[in-house]
Coordinates of C-alpha atoms and ligand atoms in Angstrom, one line a residue:
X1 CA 0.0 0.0 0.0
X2 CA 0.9 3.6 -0.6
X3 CA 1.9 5.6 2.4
X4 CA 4.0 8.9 1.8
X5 CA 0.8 10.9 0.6
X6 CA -2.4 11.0 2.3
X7 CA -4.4 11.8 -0.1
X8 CA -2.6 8.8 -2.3
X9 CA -3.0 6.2 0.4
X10 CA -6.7 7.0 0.5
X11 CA -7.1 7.0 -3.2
X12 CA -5.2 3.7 -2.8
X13 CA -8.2 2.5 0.0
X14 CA -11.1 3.6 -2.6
X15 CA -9.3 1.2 -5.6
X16 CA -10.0 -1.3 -2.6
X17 CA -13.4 -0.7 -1.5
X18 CA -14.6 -0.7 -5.3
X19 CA -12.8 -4.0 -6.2
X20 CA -14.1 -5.8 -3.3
X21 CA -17.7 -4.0 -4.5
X22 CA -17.0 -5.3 -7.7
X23 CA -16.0 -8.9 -6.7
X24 CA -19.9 -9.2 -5.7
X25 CA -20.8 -8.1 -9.3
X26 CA -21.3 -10.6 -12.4
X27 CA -18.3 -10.1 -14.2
X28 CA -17.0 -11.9 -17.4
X29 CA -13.6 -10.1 -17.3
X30 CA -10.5 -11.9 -17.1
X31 CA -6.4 -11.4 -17.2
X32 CA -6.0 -11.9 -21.1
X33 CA -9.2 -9.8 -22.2
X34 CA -8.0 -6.4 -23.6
X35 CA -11.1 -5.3 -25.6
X36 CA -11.3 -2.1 -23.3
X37 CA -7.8 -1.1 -22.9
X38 CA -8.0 1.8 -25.8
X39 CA -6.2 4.8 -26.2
X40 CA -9.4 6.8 -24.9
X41 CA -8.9 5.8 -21.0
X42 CA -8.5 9.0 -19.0
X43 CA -6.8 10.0 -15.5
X44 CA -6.7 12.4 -12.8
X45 CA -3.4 14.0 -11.9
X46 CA -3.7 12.3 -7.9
X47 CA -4.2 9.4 -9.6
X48 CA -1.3 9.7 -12.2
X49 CA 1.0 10.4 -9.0
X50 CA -0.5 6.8 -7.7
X51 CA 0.9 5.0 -10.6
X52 CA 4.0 7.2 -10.9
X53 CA 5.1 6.1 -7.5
X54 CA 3.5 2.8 -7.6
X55 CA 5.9 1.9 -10.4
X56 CA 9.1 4.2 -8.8
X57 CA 10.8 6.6 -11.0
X58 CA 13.0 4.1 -13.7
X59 CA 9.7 2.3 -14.5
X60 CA 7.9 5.7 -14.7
X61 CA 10.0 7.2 -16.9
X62 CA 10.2 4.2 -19.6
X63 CA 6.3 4.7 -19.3
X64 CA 6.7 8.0 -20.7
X65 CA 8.9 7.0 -23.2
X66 CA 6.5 4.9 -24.3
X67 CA 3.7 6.4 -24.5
X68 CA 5.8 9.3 -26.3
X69 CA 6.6 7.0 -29.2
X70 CA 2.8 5.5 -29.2
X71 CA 1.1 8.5 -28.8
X72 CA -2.5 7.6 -31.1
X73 CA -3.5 10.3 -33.5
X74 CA -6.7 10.5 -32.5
X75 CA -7.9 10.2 -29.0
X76 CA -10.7 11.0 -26.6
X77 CA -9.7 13.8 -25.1
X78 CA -12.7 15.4 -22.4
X79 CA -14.4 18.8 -22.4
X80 CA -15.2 18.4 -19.0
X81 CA -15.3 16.2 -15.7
X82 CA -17.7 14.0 -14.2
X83 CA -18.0 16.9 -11.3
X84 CA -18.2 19.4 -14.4
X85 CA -20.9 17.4 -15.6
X86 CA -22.9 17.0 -13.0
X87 CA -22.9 21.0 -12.3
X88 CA -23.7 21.3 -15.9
X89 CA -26.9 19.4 -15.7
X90 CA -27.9 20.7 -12.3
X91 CA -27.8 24.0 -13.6
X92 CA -30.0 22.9 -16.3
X93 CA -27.1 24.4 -18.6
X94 CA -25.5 22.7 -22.1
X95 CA -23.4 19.9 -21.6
X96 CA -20.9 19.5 -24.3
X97 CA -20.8 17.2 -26.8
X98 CA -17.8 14.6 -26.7
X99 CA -16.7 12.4 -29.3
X100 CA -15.2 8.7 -28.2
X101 CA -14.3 5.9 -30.7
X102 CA -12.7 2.8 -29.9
X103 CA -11.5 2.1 -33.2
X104 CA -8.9 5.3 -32.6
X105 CA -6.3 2.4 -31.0
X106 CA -5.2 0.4 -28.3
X107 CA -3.9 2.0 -25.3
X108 CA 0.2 2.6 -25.4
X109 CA 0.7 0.7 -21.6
X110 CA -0.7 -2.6 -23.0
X111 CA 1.6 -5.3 -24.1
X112 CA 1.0 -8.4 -25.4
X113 CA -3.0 -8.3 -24.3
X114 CA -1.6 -7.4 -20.6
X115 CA -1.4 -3.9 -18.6
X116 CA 1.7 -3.1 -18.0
X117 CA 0.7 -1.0 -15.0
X118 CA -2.3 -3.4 -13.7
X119 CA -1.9 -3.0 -10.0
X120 CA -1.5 0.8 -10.3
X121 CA -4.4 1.6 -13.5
X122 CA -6.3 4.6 -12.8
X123 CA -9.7 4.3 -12.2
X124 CA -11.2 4.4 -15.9
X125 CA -9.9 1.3 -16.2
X126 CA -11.2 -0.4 -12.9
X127 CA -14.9 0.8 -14.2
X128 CA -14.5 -0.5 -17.6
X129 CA -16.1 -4.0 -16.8
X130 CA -18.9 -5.9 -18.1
X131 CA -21.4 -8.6 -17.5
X132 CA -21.1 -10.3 -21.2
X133 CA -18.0 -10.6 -23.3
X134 CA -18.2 -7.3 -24.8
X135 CA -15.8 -8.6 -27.7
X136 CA -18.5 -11.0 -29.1
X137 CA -21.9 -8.2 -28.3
X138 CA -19.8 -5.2 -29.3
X139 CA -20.6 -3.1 -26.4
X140 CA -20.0 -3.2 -22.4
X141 CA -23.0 -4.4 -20.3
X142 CA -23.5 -3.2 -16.6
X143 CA -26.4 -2.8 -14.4
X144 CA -28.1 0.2 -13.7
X145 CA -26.3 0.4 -10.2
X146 CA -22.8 -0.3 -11.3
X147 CA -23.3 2.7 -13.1
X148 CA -24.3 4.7 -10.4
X149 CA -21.4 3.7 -8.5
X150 CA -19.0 4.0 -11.1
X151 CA -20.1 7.9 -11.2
X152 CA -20.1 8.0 -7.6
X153 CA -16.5 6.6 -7.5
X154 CA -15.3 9.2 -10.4
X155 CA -17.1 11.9 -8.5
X156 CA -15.3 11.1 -5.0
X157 CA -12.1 10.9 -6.8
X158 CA -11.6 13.8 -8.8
X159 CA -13.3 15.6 -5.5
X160 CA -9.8 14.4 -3.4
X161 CA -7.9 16.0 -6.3
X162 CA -10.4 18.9 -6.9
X163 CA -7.3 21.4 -7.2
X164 CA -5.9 19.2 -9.7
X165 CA -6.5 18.2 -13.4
X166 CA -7.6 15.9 -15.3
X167 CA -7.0 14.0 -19.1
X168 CA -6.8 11.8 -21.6
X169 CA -3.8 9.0 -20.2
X170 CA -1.5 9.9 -23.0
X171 CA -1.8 13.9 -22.4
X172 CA -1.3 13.4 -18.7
X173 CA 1.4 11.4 -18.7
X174 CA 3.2 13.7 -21.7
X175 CA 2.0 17.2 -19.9
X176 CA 4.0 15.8 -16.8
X177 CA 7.0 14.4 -18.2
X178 CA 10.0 16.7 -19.6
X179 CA 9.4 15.0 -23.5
X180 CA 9.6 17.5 -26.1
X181 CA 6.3 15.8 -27.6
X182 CA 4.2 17.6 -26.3
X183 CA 1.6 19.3 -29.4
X184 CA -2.0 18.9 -29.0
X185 CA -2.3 17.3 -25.8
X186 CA -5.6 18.7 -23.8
X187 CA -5.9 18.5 -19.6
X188 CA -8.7 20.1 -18.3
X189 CA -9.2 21.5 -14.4
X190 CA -10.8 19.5 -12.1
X191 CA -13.7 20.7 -9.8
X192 CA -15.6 19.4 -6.5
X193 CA -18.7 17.6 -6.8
X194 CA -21.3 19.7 -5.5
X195 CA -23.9 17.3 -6.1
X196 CA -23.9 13.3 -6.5
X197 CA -24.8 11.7 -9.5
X198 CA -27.4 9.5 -7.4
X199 CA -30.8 8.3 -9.2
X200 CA -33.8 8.2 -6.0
X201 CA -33.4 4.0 -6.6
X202 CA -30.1 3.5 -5.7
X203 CA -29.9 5.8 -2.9
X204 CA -30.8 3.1 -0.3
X205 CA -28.4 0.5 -1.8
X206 CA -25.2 2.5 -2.1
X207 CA -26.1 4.4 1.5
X208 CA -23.2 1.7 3.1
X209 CA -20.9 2.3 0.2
X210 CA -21.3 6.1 0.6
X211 CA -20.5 6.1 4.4
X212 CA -17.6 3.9 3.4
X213 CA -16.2 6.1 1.3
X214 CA -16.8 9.1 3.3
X215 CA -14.8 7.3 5.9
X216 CA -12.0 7.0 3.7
X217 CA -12.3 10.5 2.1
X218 CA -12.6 12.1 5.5
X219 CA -11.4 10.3 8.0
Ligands
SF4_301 S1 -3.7 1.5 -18.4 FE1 -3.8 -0.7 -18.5 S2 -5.9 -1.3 -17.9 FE2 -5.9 0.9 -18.5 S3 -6.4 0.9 -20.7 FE3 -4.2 0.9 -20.5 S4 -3.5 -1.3 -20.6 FE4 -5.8 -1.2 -20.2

């Protein structure tokens, strides 16, 4: 476990509480399956300091190299935050339109059909599971609730980091390393969730999740 950084260590102890949430759920993912590991997977900077210092500073910096030399063309890079978003709609204002493709590529950190950074992968990877092979329907299933916690798990981590930014993974990790490659990468401000993304149906079953989490956040 991560210990130097607070804020790490607890971001460390909410990658716990959702796998062992997760571990309950139906899931057909397994070590081997890479149909989600595109180039489109995006990070806050807290949790880009997790992996940097999960992996220590040789590893990190061959990561950079790498991802320098794979760097996909096109990539999903966000006009706002899951916080950003949920302000946007309570405010009843325009939420922007984003544009995602799979097809764009494979994610740079994955080698032969494995994460090179597994232990340490942010949390838009964690949440990018599904309940049928998504390589033979074409598309990821989930329950309504694992939704609604995957949102409320984005929201309480870009919250701890709410100072901070956040990115497509290949912009982050460029924007923080010294590479001169550095053209057209996008990182957008973070903000605090000022209201949960919770539907009135779920609130009962994620109330011991929430508490959990609040413990973590704010204990
Ligand atoms: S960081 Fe790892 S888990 Fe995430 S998309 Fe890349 S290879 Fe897959």
């Amino acid at each position: 476990m991560i210990q130097h950084d607070l804020r790490l260590e607890r971001l460390g102890q909410l990658y716990d509480l959702y796998d062992a949430f997760m571990a309950k759920a139906d899931l057909v993912c397994h070590k081997g399956c890479a149909t989600c590991c595109t180039c489109n997977v995006t990070v806050t900077s807290l949790e880009l300091d997790y992996i940097k210092v999960s992996l220590g500073s040789e590893k990190a910096g061959s990561l950079m190299e790498r991802v320098g030399k794979n760097l996909a063309e096109k990539r999903f890079q966000p006009k706002t935050t899951i916080n950003g978003f949920a302000r946007l709609c309570m405010e009843g204002r325009e939420v922007p339109e984003e544009e995602n493709d799979p097809a764009w590529g494979r994610c740079p950190l994955l080698l032969n059909n494995a994460c090179t950074i597994y232990p340490a992968r942010p949390f838009g990877c964690r949440s990018l599971v599904s309940q049928e092979d998504c390589s033979r329907v074409g598309v990821a299933t989930l329950s309504p609730l694992v939704l609604t916690v995957n949102n409320l798990f984005m929201q309480y981590i870009e919250q701890m980091d709410c100072n901070g930014i956040s990115g497509n993974l290949s912009d982050m990790i460029l924007a923080d390393s010294s590479l001169s490659l550095s053209t057209g990468l996008v990182t957008i401000s973070n903000q605090a969730a000022r209201v949960l993304m919770v539907p009135p149906e779920h609130r009962e079953q994620v109330a011991h999740l929430l508490s959990d989490m609040n413990r973590i956040c704010n204990g």
